[in-house]
PDB file of C-alpha atoms in Angstrom:
ATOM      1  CA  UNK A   1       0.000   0.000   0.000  1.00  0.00           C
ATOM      2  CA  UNK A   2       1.356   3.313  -1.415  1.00  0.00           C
ATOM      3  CA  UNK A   3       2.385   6.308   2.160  1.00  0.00           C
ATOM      4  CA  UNK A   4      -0.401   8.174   0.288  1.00  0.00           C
ATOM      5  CA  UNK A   5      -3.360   5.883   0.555  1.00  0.00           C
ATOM      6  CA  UNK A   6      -2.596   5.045   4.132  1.00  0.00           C
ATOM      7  CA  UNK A   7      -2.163   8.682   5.231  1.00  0.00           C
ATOM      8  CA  UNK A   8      -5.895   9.516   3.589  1.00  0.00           C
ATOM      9  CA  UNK A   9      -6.814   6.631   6.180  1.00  0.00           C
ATOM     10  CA  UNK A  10      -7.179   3.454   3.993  1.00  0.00           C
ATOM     11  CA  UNK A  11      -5.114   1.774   6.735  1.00  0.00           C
ATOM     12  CA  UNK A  12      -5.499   1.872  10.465  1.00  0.00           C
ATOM     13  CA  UNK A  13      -3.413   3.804  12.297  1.00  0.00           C
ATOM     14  CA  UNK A  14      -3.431   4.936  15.718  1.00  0.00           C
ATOM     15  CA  UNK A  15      -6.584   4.142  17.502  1.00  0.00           C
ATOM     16  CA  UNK A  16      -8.830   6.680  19.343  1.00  0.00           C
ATOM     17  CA  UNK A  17      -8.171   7.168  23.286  1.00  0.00           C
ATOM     18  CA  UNK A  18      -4.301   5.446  23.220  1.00  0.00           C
ATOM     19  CA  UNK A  19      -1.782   6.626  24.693  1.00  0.00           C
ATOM     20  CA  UNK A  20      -1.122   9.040  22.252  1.00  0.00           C
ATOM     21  CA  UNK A  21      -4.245  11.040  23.052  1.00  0.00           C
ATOM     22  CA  UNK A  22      -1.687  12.797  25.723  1.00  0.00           C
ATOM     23  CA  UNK A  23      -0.017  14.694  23.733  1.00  0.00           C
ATOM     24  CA  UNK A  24      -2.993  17.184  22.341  1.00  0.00           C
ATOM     25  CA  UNK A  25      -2.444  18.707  26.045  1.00  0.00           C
ATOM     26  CA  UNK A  26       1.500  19.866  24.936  1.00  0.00           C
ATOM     27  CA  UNK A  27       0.063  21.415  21.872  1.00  0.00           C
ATOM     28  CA  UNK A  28       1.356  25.076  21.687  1.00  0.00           C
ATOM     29  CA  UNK A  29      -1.040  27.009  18.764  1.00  0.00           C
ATOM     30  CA  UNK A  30       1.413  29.214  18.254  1.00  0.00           C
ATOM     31  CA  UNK A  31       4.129  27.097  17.767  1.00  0.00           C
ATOM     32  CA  UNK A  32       1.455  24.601  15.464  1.00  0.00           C
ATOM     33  CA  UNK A  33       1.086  27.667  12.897  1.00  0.00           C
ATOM     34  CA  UNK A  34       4.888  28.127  12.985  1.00  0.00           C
ATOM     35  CA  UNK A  35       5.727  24.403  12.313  1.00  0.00           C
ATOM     36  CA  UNK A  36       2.978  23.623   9.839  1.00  0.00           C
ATOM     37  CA  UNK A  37       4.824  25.915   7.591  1.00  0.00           C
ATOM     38  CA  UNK A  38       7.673  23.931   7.820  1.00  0.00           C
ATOM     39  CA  UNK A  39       6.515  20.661   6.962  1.00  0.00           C
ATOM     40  CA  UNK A  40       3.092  21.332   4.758  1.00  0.00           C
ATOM     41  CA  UNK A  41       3.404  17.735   4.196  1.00  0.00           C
ATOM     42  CA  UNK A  42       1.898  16.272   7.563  1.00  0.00           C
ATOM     43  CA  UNK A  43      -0.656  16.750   9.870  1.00  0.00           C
ATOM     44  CA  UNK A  44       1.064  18.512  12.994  1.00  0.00           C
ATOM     45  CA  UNK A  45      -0.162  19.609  16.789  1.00  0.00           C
ATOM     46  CA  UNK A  46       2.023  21.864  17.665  1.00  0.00           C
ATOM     47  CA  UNK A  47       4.384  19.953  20.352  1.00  0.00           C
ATOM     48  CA  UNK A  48       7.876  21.640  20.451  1.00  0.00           C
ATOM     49  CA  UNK A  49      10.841  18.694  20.857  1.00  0.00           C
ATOM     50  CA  UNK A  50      11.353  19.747  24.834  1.00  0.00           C
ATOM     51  CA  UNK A  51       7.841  18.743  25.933  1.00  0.00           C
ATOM     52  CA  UNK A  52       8.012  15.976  23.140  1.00  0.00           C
ATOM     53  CA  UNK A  53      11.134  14.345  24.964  1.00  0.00           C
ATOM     54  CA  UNK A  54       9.611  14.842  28.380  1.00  0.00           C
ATOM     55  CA  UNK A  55       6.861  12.992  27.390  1.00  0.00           C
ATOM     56  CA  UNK A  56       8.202  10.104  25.489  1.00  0.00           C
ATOM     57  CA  UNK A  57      10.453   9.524  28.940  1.00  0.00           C
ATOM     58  CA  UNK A  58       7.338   9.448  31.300  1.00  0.00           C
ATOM     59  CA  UNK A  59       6.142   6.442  28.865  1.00  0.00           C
ATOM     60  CA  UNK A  60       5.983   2.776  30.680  1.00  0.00           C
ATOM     61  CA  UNK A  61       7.496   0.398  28.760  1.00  0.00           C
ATOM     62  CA  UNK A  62       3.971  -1.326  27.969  1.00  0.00           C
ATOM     63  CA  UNK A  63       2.862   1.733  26.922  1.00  0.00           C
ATOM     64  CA  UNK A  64       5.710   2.423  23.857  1.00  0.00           C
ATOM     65  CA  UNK A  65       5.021  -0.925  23.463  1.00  0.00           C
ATOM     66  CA  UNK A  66       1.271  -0.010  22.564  1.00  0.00           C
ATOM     67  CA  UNK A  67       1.814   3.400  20.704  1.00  0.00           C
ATOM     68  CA  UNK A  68       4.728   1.598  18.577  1.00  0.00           C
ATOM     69  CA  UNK A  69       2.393  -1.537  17.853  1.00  0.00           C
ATOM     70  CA  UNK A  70       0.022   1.112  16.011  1.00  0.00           C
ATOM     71  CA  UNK A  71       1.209   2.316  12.837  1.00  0.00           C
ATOM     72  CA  UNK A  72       0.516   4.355  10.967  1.00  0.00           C
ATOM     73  CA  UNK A  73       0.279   7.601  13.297  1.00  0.00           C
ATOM     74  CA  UNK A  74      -1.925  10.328  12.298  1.00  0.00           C
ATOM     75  CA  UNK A  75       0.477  13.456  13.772  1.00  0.00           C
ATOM     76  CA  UNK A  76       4.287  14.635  12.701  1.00  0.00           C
ATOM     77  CA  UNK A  77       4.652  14.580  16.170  1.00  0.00           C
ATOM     78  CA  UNK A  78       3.675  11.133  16.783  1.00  0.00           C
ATOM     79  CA  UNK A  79       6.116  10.087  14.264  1.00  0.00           C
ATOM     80  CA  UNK A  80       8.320  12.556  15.834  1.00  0.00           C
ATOM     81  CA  UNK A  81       7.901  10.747  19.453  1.00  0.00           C
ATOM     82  CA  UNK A  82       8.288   7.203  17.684  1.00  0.00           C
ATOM     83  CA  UNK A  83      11.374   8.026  16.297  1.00  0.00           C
ATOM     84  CA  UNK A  84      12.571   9.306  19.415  1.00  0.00           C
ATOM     85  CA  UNK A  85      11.704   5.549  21.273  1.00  0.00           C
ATOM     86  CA  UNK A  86      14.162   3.972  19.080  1.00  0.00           C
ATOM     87  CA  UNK A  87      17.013   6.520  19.697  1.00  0.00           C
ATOM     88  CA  UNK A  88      16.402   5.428  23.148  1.00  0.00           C
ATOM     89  CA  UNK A  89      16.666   1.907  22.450  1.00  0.00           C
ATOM     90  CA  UNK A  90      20.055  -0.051  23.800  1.00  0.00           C
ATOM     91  CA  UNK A  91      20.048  -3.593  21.685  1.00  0.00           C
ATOM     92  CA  UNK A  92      20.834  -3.045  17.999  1.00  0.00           C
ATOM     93  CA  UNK A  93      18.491  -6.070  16.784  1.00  0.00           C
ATOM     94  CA  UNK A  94      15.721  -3.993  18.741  1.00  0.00           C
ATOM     95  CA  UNK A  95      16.116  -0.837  17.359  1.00  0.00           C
ATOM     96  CA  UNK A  96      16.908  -1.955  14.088  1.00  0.00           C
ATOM     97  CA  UNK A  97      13.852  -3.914  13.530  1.00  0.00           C
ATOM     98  CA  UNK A  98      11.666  -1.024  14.656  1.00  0.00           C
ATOM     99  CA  UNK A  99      13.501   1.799  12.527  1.00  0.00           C
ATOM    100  CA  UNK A 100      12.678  -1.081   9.549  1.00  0.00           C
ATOM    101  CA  UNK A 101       9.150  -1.704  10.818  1.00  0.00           C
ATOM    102  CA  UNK A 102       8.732   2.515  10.954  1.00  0.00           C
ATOM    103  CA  UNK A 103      10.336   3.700   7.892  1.00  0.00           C
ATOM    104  CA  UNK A 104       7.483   2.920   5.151  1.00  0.00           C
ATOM    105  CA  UNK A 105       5.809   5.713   7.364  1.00  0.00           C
ATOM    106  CA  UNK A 106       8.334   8.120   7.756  1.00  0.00           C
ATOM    107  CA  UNK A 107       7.753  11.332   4.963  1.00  0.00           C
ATOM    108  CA  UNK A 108       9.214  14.224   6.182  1.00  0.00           C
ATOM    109  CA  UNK A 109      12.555  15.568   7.455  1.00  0.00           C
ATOM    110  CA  UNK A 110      11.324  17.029  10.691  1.00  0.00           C
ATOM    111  CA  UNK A 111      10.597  13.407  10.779  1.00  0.00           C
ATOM    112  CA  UNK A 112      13.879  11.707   9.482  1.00  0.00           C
ATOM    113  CA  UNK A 113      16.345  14.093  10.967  1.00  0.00           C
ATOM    114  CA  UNK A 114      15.000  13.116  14.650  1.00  0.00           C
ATOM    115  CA  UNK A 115      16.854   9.946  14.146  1.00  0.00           C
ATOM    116  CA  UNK A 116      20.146   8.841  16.631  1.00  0.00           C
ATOM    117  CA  UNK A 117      20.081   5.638  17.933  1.00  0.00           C
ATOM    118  CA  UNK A 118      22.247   5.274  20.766  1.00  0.00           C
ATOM    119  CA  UNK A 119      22.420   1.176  20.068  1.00  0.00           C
ATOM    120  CA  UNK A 120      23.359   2.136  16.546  1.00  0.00           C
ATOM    121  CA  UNK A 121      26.606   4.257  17.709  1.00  0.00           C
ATOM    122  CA  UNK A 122      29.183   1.103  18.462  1.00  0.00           C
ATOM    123  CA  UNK A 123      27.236  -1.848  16.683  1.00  0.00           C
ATOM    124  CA  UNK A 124      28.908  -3.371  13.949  1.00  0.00           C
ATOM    125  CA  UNK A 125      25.868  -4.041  11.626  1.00  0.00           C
ATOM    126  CA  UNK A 126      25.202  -0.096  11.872  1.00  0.00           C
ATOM    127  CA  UNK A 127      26.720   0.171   8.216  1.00  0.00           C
ATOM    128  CA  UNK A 128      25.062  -2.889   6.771  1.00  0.00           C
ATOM    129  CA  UNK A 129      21.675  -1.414   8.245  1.00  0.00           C
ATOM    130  CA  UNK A 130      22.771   2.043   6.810  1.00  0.00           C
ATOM    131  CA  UNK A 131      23.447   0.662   3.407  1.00  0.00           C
ATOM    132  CA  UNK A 132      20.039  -1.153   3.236  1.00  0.00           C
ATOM    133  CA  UNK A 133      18.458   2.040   3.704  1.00  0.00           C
ATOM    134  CA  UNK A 134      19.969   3.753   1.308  1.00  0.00           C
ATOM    135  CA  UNK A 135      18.298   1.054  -1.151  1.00  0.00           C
ATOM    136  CA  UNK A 136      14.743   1.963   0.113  1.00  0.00           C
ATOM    137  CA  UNK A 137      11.878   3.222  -1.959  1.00  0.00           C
ATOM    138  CA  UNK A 138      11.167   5.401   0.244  1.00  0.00           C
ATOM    139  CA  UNK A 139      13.092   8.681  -0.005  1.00  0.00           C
ATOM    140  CA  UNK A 140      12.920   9.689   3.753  1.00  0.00           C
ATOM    141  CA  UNK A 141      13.911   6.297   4.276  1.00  0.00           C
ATOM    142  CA  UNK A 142      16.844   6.390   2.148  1.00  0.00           C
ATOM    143  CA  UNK A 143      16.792  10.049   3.825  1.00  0.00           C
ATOM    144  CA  UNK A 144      17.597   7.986   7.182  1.00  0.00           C
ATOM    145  CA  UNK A 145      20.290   6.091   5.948  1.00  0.00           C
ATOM    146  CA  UNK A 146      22.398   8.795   4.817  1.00  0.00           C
ATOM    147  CA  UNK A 147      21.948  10.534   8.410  1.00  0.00           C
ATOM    148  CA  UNK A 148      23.113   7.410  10.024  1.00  0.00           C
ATOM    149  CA  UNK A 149      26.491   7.486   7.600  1.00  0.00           C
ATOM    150  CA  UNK A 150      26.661  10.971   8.551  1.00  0.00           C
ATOM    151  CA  UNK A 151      26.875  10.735  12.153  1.00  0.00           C
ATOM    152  CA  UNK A 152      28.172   7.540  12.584  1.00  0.00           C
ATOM    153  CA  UNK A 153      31.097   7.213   9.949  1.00  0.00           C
ATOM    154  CA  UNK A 154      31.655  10.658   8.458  1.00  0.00           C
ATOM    155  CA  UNK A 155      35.139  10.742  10.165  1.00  0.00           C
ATOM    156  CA  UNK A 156      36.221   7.288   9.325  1.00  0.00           C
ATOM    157  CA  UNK A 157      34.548   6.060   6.323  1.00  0.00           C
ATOM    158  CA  UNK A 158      32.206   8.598   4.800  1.00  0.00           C
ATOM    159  CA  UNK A 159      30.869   6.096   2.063  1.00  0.00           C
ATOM    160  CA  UNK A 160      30.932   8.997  -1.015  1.00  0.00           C
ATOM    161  CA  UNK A 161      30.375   6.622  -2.944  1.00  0.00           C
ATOM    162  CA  UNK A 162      27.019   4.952  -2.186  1.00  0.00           C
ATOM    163  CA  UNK A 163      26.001   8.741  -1.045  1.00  0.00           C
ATOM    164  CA  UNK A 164      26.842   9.920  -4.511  1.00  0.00           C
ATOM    165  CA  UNK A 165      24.994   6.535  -5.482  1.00  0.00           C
ATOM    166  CA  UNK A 166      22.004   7.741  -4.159  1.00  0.00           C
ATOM    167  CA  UNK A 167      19.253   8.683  -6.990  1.00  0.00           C
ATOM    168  CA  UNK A 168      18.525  12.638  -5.653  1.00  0.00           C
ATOM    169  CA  UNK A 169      15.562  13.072  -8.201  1.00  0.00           C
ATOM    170  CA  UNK A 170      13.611  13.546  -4.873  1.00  0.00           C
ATOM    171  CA  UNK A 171      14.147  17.315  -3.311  1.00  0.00           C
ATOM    172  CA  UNK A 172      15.119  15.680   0.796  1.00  0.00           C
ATOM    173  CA  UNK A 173      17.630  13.929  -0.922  1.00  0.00           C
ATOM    174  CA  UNK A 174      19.123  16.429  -3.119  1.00  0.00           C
ATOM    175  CA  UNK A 175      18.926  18.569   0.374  1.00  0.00           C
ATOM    176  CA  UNK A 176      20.056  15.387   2.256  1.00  0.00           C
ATOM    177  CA  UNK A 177      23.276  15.041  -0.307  1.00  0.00           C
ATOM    178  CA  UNK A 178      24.128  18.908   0.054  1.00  0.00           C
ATOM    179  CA  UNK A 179      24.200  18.533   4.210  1.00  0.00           C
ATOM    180  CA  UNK A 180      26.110  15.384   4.327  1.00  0.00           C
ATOM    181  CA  UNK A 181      28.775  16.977   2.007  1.00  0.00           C
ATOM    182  CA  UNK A 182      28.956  20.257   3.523  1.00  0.00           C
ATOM    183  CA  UNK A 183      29.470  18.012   7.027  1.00  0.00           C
ATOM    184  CA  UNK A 184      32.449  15.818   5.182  1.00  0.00           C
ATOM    185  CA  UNK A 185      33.881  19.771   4.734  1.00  0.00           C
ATOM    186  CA  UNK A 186      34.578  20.106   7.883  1.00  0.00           C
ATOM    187  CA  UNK A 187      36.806  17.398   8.098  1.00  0.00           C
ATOM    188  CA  UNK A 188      37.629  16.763   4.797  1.00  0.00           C
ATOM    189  CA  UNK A 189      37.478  19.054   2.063  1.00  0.00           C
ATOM    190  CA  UNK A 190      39.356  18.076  -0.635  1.00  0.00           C
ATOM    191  CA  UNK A 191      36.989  14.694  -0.809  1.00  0.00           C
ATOM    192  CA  UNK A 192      34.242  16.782  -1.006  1.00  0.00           C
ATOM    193  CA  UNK A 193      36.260  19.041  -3.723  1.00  0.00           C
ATOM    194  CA  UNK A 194      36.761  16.015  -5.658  1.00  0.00           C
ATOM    195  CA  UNK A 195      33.490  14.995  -6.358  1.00  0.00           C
ATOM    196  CA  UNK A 196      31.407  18.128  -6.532  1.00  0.00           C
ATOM    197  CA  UNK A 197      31.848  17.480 -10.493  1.00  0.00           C
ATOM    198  CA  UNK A 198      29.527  14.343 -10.154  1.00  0.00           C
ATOM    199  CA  UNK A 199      26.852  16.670  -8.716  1.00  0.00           C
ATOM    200  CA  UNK A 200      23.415  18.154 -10.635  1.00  0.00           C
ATOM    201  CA  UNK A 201      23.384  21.834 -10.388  1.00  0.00           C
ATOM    202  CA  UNK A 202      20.301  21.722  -7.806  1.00  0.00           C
ATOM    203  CA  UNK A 203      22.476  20.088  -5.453  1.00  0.00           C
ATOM    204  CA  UNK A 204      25.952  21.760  -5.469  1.00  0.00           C
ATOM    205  CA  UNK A 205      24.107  24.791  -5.546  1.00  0.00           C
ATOM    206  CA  UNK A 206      22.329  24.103  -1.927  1.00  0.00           C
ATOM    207  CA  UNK A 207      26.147  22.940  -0.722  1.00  0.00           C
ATOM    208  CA  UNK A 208      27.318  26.456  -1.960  1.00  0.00           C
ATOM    209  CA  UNK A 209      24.870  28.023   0.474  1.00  0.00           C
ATOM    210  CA  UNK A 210      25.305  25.328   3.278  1.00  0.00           C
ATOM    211  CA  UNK A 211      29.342  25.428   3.075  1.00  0.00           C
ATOM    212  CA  UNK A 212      29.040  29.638   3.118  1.00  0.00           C
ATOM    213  CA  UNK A 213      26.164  29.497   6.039  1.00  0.00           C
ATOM    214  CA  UNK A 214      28.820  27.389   8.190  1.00  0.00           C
ATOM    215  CA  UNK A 215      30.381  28.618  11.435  1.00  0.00           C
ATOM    216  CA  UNK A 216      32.966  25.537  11.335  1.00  0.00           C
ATOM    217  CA  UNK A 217      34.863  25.726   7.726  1.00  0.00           C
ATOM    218  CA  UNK A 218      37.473  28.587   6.960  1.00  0.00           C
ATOM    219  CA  UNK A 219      37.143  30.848   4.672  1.00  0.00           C
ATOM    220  CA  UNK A 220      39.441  29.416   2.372  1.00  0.00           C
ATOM    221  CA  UNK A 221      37.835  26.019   2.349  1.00  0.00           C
ATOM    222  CA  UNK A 222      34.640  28.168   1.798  1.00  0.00           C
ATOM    223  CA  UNK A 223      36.181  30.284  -1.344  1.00  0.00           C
ATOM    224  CA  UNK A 224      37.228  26.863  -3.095  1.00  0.00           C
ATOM    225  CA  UNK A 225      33.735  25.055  -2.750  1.00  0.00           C
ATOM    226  CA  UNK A 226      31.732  28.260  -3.435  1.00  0.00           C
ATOM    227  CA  UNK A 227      33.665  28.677  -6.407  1.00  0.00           C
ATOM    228  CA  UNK A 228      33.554  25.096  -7.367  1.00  0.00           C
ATOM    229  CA  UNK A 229      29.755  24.429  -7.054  1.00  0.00           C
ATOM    230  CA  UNK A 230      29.185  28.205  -8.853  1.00  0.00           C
ATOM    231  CA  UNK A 231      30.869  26.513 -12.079  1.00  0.00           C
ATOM    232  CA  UNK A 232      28.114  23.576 -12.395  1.00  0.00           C
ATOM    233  CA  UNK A 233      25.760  24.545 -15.194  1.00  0.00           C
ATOM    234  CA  UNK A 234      22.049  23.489 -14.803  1.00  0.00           C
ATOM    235  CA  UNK A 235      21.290  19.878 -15.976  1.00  0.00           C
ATOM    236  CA  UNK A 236      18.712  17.213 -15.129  1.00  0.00           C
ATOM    237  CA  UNK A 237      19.064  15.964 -11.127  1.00  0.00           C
ATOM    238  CA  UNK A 238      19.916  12.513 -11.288  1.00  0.00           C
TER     239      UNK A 238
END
């Protein structure tokens, strides 16, 4: 079943008077008319991440149990608070089957970019798990995958080129490309230098502005990339 049909409801999701019912007492309507601009995508209450983490740690364990049994979930910030479970979850089998269980649902970055599992940080298998995301269907799950690369192996073993792999026809992953390589900067820049030739225009144009909006590259580093992403010509995003 396609993320559209069960988001209009053609699937059951999260059932009336759960758990889940608590957090229409966080919503903030000032904050909901802020965020709904942000992600026009999903359905949102208005819960900012503070009073979302506060109430994701006052959970029983029976009780994630329930509101992760129920998928889909009608709210960002349900998916929000999901996501959040797993980053608190401390046996990689664990949270690995419930980040594959969730990410058919997952469709948005405010979504996606919740993600850090702390079982995912020393495993082994983080990579493998990493690299099967990255062959998703889903873009915000392939969205996932590249933020686990990012924070787990940008220093060591940035994987450019199953990144560059990565099919960025879809506008989070174009996004998703230009943040991971604007990240790799930081540490690396010529690697990032050599491959900004491989990128569309749409993308090394959004590492242009995300390389010149950084507090933690020089200003040389920033000249060179600027430069280099200002000679791609438009052409068709990959």
């Amino acid at each position: 079943m396609k993320r559209k049909e069960i988001r209009e409801g053609l699937c059951p999701g999260q059932p009336a008077g759960s758990v889940a019912a608590g957090l229409q007492d966080l919503a903030d309507p000032v904050y909901q008319a802020f965020f709904a601009r942000l992600v026009p995508e999903g359905e949102v209450l208005g819960v900012k991440m503070p009073a979302l983490r506060t109430w994701v740690k006052g959970l029983s364990e029976e009780e994630r149990q329930s509101f992760m049994t129920h998928l889909p979930h009608r709210y960002v910030e349900e998916n929000q608070a999901h996501v959040l479970m797993i980053n608190e979850m401390r046996e990689f089998g664990a949270a690995a089957d419930a980040l594959r269980r969730f990410a058919p649902f997952a469709d948005n970055w405010a979504v996606t970019d919740a993600l850090n599992p702390r079982a995912f940080r020393c495993d082994p298998d983080t990579e493998s798990l990493a690299c099967e995301l990255l062959r998703d269907d889903n873009p915000y799950a392939v969205r996932m995958g590249m933020l686990i690369l990012m924070r787990r192996f940008l220093k060591t073993d940035p994987h450019l080129p199953q990144i560059l792999a990565v099919r960025r026809s879809h506008d989070t992953l174009a996004m998703m490309t230009a943040w991971f390589l604007a990240e790799l900067a930081i540490h690396d820049p010529e690697a990032v230098l050599d491959v900004i030739d491989t990128l569309d225009w749409a993308t090394a144009k959004r590492l242009g502005q995300k390389v010149r909006d950084s507090r933690r590259i020089g200003q040389n580093v920033k000249d060179r990339i600027s430069e280099a992403c200002r000679s791609r010509r438009p052409m068709p995003v990959r």
